[in-house]
CSV table of C-alpha atoms in Angstrom, one decimal:
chain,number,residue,atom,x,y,z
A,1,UNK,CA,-78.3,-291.0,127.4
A,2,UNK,CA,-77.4,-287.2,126.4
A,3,UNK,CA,-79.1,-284.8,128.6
A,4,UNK,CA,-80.3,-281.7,126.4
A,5,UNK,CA,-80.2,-278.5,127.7
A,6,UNK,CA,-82.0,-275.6,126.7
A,7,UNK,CA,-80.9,-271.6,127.2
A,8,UNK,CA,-83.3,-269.8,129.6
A,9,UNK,CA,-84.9,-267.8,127.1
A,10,UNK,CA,-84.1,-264.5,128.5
A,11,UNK,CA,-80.5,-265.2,128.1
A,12,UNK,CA,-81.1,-265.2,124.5
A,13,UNK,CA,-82.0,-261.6,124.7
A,14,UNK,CA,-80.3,-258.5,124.2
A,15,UNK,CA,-82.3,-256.6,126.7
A,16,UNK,CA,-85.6,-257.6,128.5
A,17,UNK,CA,-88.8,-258.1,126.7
A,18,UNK,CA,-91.0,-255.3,128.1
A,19,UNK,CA,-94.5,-254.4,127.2
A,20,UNK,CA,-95.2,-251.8,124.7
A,21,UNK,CA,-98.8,-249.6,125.0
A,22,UNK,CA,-101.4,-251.8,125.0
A,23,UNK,CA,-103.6,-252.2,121.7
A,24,UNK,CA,-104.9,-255.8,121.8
A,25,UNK,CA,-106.8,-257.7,124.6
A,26,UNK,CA,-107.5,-261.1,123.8
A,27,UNK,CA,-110.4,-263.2,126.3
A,28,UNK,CA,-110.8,-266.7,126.7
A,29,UNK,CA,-113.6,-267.0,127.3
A,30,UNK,CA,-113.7,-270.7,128.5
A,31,UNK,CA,-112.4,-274.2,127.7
A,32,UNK,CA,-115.6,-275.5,126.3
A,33,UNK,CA,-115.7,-277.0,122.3
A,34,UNK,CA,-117.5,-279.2,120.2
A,35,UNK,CA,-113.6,-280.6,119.2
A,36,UNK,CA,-111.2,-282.0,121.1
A,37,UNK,CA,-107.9,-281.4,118.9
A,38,UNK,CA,-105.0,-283.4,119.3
A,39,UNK,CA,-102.8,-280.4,118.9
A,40,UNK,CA,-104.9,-277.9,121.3
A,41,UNK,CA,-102.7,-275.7,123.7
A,42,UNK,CA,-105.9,-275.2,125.7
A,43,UNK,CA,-107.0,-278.7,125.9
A,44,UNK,CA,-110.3,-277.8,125.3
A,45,UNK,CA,-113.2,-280.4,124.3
A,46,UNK,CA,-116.9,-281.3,125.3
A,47,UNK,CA,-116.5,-282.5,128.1
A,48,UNK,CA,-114.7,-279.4,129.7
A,49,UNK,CA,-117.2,-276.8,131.5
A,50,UNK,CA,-115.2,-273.9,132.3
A,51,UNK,CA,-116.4,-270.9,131.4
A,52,UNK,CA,-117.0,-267.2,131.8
A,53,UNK,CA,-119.1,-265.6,134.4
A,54,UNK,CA,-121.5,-263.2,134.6
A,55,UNK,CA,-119.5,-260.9,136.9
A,56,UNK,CA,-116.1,-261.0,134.6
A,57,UNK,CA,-117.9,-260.5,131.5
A,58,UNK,CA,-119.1,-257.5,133.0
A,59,UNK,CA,-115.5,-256.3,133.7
A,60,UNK,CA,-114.3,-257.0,130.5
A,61,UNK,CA,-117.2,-255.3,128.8
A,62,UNK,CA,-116.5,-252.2,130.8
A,63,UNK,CA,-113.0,-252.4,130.1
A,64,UNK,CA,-113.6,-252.7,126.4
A,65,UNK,CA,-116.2,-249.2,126.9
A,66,UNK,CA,-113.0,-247.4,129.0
A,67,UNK,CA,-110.1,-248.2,126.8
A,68,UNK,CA,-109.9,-246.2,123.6
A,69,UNK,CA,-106.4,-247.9,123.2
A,70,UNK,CA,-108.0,-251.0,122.7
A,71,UNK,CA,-108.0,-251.4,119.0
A,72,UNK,CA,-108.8,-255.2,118.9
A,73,UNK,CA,-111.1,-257.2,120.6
A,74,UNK,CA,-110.0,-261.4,120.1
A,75,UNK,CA,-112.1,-263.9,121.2
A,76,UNK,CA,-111.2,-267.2,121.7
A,77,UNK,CA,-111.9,-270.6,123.3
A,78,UNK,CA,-112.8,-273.8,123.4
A,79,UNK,CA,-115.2,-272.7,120.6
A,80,UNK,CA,-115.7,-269.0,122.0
A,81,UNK,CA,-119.1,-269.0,120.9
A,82,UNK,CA,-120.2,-272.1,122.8
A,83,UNK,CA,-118.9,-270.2,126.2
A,84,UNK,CA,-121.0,-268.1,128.4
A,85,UNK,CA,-120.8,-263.6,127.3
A,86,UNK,CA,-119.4,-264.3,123.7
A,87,UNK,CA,-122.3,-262.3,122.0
A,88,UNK,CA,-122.1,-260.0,124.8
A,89,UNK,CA,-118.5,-259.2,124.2
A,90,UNK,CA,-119.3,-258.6,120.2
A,91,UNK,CA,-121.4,-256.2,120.6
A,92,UNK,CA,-120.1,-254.2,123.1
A,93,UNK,CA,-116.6,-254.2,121.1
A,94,UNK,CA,-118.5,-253.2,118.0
A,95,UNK,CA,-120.4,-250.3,120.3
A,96,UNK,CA,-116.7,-249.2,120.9
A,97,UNK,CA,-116.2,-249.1,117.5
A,98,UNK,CA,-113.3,-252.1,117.9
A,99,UNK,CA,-112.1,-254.3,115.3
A,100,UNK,CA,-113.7,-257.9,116.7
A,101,UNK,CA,-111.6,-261.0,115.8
A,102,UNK,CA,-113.4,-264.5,116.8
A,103,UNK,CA,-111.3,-268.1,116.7
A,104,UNK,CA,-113.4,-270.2,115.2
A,105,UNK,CA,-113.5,-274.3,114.4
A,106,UNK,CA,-116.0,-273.7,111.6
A,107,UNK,CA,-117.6,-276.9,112.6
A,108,UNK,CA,-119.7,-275.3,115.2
A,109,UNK,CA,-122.2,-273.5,113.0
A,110,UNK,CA,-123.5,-277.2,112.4
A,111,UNK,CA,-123.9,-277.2,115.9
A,112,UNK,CA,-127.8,-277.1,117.5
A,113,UNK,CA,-128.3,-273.6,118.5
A,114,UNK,CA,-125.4,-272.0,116.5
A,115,UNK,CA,-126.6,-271.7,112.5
A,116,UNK,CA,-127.2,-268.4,112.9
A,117,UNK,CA,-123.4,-267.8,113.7
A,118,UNK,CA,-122.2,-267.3,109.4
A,119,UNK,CA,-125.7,-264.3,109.7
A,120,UNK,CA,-124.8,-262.7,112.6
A,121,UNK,CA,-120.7,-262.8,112.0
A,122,UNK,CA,-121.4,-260.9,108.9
A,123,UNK,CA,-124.0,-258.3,110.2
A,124,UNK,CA,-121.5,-257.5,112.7
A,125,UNK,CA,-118.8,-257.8,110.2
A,126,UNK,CA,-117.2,-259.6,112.6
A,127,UNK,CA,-113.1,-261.1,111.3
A,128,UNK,CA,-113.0,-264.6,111.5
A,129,UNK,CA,-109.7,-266.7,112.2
A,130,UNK,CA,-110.8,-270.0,111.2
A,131,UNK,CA,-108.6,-273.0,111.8
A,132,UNK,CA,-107.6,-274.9,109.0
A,133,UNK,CA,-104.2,-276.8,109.6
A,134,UNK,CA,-104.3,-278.1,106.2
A,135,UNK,CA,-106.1,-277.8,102.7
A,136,UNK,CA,-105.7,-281.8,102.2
A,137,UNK,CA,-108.5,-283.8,104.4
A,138,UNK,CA,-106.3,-286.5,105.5
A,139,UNK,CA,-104.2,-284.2,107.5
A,140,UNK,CA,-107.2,-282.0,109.1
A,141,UNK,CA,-109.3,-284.9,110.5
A,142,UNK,CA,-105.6,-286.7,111.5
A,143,UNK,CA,-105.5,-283.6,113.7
A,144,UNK,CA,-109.1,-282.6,114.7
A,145,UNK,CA,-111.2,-286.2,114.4
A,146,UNK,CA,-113.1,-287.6,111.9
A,147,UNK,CA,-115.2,-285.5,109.2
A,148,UNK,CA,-114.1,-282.3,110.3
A,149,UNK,CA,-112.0,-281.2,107.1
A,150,UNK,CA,-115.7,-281.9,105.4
A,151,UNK,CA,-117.2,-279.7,108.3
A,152,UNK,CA,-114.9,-276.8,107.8
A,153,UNK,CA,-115.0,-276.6,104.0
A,154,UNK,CA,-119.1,-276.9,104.4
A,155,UNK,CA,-118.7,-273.9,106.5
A,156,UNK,CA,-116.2,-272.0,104.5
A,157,UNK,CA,-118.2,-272.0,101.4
A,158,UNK,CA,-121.7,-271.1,103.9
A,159,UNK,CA,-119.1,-268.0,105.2
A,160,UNK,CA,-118.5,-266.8,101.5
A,161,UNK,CA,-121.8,-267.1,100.5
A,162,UNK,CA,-122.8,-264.2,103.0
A,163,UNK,CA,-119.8,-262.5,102.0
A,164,UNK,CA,-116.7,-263.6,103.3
A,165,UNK,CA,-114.0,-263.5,101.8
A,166,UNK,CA,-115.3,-261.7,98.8
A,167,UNK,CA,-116.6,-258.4,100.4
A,168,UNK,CA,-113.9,-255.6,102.2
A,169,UNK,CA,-115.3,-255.5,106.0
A,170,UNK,CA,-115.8,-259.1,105.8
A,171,UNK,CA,-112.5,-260.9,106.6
A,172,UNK,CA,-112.2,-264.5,106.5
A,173,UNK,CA,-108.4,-266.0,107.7
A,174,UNK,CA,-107.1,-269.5,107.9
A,175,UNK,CA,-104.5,-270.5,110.3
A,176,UNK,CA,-102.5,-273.2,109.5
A,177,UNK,CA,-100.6,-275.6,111.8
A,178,UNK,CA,-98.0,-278.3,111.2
A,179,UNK,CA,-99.0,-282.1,111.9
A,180,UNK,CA,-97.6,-283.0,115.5
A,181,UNK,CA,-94.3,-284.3,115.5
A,182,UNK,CA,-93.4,-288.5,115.8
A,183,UNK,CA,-90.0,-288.0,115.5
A,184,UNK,CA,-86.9,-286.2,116.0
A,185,UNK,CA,-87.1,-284.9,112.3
A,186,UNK,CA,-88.5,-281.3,113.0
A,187,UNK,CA,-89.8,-279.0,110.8
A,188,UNK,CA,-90.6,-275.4,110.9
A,189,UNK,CA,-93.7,-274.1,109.4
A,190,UNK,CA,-93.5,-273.6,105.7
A,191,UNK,CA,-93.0,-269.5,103.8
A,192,UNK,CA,-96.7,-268.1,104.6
A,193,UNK,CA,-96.7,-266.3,101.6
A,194,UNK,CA,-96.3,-269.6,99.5
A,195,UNK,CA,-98.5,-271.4,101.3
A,196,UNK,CA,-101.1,-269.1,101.3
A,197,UNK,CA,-100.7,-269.2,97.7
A,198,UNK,CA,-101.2,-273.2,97.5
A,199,UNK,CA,-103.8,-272.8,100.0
A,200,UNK,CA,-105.9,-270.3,97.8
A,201,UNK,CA,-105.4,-272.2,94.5
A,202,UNK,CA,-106.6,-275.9,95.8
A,203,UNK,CA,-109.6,-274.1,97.8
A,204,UNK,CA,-110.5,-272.4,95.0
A,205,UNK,CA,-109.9,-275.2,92.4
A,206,UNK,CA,-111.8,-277.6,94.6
A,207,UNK,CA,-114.5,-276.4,96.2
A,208,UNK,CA,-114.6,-272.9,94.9
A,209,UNK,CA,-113.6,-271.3,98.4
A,210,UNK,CA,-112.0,-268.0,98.9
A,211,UNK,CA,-110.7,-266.5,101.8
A,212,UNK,CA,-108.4,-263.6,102.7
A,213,UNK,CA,-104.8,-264.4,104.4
A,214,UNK,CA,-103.6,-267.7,106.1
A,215,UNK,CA,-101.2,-267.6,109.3
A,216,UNK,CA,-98.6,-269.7,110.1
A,217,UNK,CA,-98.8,-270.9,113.7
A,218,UNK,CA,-95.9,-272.9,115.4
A,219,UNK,CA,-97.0,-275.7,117.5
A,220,UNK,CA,-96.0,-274.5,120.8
A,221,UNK,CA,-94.8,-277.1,123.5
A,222,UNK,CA,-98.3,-276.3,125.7
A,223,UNK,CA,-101.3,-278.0,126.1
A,224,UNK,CA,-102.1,-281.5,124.5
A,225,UNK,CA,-99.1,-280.5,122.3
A,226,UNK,CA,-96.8,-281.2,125.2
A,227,UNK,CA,-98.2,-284.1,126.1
A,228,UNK,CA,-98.0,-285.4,123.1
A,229,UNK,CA,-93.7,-284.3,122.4
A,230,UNK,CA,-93.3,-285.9,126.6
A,231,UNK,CA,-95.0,-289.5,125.6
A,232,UNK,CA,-92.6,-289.7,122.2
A,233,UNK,CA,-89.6,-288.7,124.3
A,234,UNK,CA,-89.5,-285.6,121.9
A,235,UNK,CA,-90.3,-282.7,124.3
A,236,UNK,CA,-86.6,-281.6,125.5
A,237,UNK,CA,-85.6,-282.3,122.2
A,238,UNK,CA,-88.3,-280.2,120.1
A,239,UNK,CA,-87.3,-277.4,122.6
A,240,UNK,CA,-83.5,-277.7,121.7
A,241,UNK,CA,-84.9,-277.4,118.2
A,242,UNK,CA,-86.9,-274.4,118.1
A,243,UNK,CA,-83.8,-272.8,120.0
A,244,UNK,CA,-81.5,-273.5,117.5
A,245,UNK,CA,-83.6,-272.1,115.1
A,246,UNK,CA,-84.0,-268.5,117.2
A,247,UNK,CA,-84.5,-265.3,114.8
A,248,UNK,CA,-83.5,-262.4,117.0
A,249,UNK,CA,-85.7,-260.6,114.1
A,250,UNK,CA,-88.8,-261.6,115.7
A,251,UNK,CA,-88.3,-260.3,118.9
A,252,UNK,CA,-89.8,-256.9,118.2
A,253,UNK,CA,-93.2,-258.1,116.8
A,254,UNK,CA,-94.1,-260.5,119.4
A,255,UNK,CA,-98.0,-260.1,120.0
A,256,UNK,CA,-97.1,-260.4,124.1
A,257,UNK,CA,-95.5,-257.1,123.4
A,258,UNK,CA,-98.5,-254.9,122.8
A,259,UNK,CA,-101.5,-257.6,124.5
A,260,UNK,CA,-103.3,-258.9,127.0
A,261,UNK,CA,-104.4,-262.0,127.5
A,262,UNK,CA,-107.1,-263.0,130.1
A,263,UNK,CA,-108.6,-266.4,130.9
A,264,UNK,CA,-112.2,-267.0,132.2
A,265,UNK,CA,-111.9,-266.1,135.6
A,266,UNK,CA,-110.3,-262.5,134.9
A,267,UNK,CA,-106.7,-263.3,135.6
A,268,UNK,CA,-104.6,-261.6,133.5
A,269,UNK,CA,-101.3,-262.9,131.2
A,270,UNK,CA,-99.0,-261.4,128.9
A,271,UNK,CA,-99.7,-264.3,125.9
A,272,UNK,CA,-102.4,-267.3,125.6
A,273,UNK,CA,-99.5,-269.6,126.1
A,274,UNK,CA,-98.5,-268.0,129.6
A,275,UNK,CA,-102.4,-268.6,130.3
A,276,UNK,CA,-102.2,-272.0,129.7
A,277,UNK,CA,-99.1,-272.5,131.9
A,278,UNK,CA,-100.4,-270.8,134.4
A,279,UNK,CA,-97.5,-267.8,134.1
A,280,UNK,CA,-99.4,-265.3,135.3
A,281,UNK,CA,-98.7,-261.1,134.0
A,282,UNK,CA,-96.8,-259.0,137.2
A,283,UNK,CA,-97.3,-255.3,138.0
A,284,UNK,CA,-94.0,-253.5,138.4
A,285,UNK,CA,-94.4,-254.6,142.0
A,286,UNK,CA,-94.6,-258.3,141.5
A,287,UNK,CA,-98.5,-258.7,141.8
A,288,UNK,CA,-100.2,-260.7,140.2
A,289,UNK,CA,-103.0,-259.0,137.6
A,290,UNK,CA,-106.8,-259.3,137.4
A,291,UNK,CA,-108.9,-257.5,135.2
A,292,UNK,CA,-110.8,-255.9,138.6
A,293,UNK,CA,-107.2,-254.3,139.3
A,294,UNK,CA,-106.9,-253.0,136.0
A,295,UNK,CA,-110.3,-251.2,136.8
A,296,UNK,CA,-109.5,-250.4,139.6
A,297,UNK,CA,-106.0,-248.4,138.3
A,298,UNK,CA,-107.6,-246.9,135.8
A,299,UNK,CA,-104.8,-248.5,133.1
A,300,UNK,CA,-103.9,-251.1,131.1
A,301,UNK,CA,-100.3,-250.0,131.3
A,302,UNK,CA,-99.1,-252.0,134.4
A,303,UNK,CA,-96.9,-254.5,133.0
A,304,UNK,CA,-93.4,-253.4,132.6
A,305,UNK,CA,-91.6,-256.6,131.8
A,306,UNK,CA,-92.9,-259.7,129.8
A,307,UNK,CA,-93.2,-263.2,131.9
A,308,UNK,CA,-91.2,-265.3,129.7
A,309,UNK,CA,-90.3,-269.5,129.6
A,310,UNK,CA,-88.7,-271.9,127.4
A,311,UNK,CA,-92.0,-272.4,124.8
A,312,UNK,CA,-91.2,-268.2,123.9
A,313,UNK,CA,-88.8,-270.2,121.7
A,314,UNK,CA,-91.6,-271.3,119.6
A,315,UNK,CA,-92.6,-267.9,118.9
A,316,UNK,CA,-89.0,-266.5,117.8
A,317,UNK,CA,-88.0,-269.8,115.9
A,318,UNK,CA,-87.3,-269.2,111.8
A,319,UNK,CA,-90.0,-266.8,110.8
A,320,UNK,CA,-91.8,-266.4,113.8
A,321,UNK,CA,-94.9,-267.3,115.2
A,322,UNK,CA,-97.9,-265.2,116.6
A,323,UNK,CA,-102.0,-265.2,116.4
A,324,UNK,CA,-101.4,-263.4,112.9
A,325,UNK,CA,-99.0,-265.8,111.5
A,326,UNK,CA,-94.8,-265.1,110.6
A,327,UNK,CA,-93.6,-262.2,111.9
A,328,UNK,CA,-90.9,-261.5,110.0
């Protein structure tokens, strides 16, 4: 058997990957969801409980109210809005006059106690990232379970009827990912601008749905995805892959270089993969960041140099791969 190695990521660079000021921080605000997605880097479901707390919501909320810098507020999950502070979070983002993006499944709004989600979204004109890994039904519930394509285009047509998609402050995104892989045939993830194209045409033919821009996303090796490339025997060589396929191009518009990531309990990461892997963000003096010791320094600025692994590969591979799609 051939043992496949893979370049330490950093070696692939020209010089280290080092933060720029920061503009985005993105909360997690738990693992909780009404899916349980086969591809999720989370590994987030019903059954999981974890969650925010009252004490770091509070910390985030007065990070977002110290931080003019802070130009986007992204909120994700689990289902974000099934986690403990989520509507807490909105509004004090939109108070600081941020730009509020929220991951959503689209299948929670039929979801007892969440209707009121499509309302409230729009009169806090609110972006929406909605996940979407493909226009064709087959593929989505392949993916996400049974009857949620039917979900998610219920919900995309409820979202333009109060506006999105058709209205300028009301954004509405799709993010598409590519089916897990079963075999060593890989793939990269198709020319956004095309698919977007296809995208908008069948939603439009079909179920008159319109939306605003899809993203490409690269199924990083994290999560269930992981699990998933390790029981085909795939995972070492889906790595390989996406390093063969590394676009020096990419490097400079990596969304680790200008965010912040930070999980539930107010630990602090340079990407939501590093969260998931436990990779925690370092000060310039090797410690470990919370949100309380960005408080407590007065700065978001403490990172100098990114905490990277072999998944960044995903992220630099062909076109690139970031929460808002290619990068190049």
């Amino acid at each position: 058997m051939v043992k496949i190695s893979v370049t330490h990521f950093k070696q692939k660079l020209s010089s280290p990957l080092t933060k720029q000021q920061i503009t985005v921080l993105q909360i997690n605000l738990g693992k909780r969801c009404n899916l349980a997605c086969n591809h999720c880097h989370v590994e987030a479901g019903p059954k999981r409980t974890e969650e925010l707390s009252p004490e770091v919501c509070q910390q985030l909320i007065e990070i977002i109210r110290a931080f003019p810098q802070i130009k986007i507020v992204d909120l994700t999950g689990g289902a974000p809005e099934m986690n403990y502070g989520f509507k807490p979070l909105v509004e004090a983002a939109k108070l600081a006059n941020k730009e509020v993006i929220v991951r959503s499944n689209l299948t929670i709004y039929f979801e007892d106690g969440f209707g009121d989600l499509p309302k409230y979204f729009a009169q806090n004109q609110v972006r929406i990232v909605a996940s979407l890994p493909c226009y064709l039904a087959d593929n989505v519930d392949k993916m996400r379970g049974a009857g949620v394509y039917d979900g998610s285009i219920k919900a995309l047509q409820w979202l333009n009827q109060v506006g999105y998609g058709k209205e300028p402050n009301l954004i509405l995104d799709l993010v598409y990912n590519p089916q897990l892989a079963s075999s060593e045939k890989f793939s990269l993830t198709p020319d956004q601008v095309k698919l977007e194209q296809d995208y908008k045409v069948f939603l439009q033919e079909h179920f008159g749905i319109v939306f605003n821009h899809l993203f490409t996303i690269t199924n990083l090796p994290v999560g269930r995805t992981k699990l998933h490339l390790e029981r085909k025997k795939l995972y070492a060589p889906y790595l390989q892959f996406l390093e063969l396929n590394f676009n020096p191009n990419t490097v400079e518009n990596l969304m680790c270089r200008d965010q912040l990531s930070v999980d539930y309990l107010g630990n602090v990461y340079d990407c939501d993969f590093n969260q998931m892997m436990n990779l925690p963000a370092k000060t310039r003096d090797g410690e470990n960041l919370t949100i309380a010791k960005l408080l407590a320094a007065g700065s978001l600025d403490l990172i100098d140099e990114i905490q990277t692994a072999a998944y960044c590969y995903g992220c630099t591979a062909g076109c690139g791969s970031s929460c808002g799609g290619a990068l190049v």
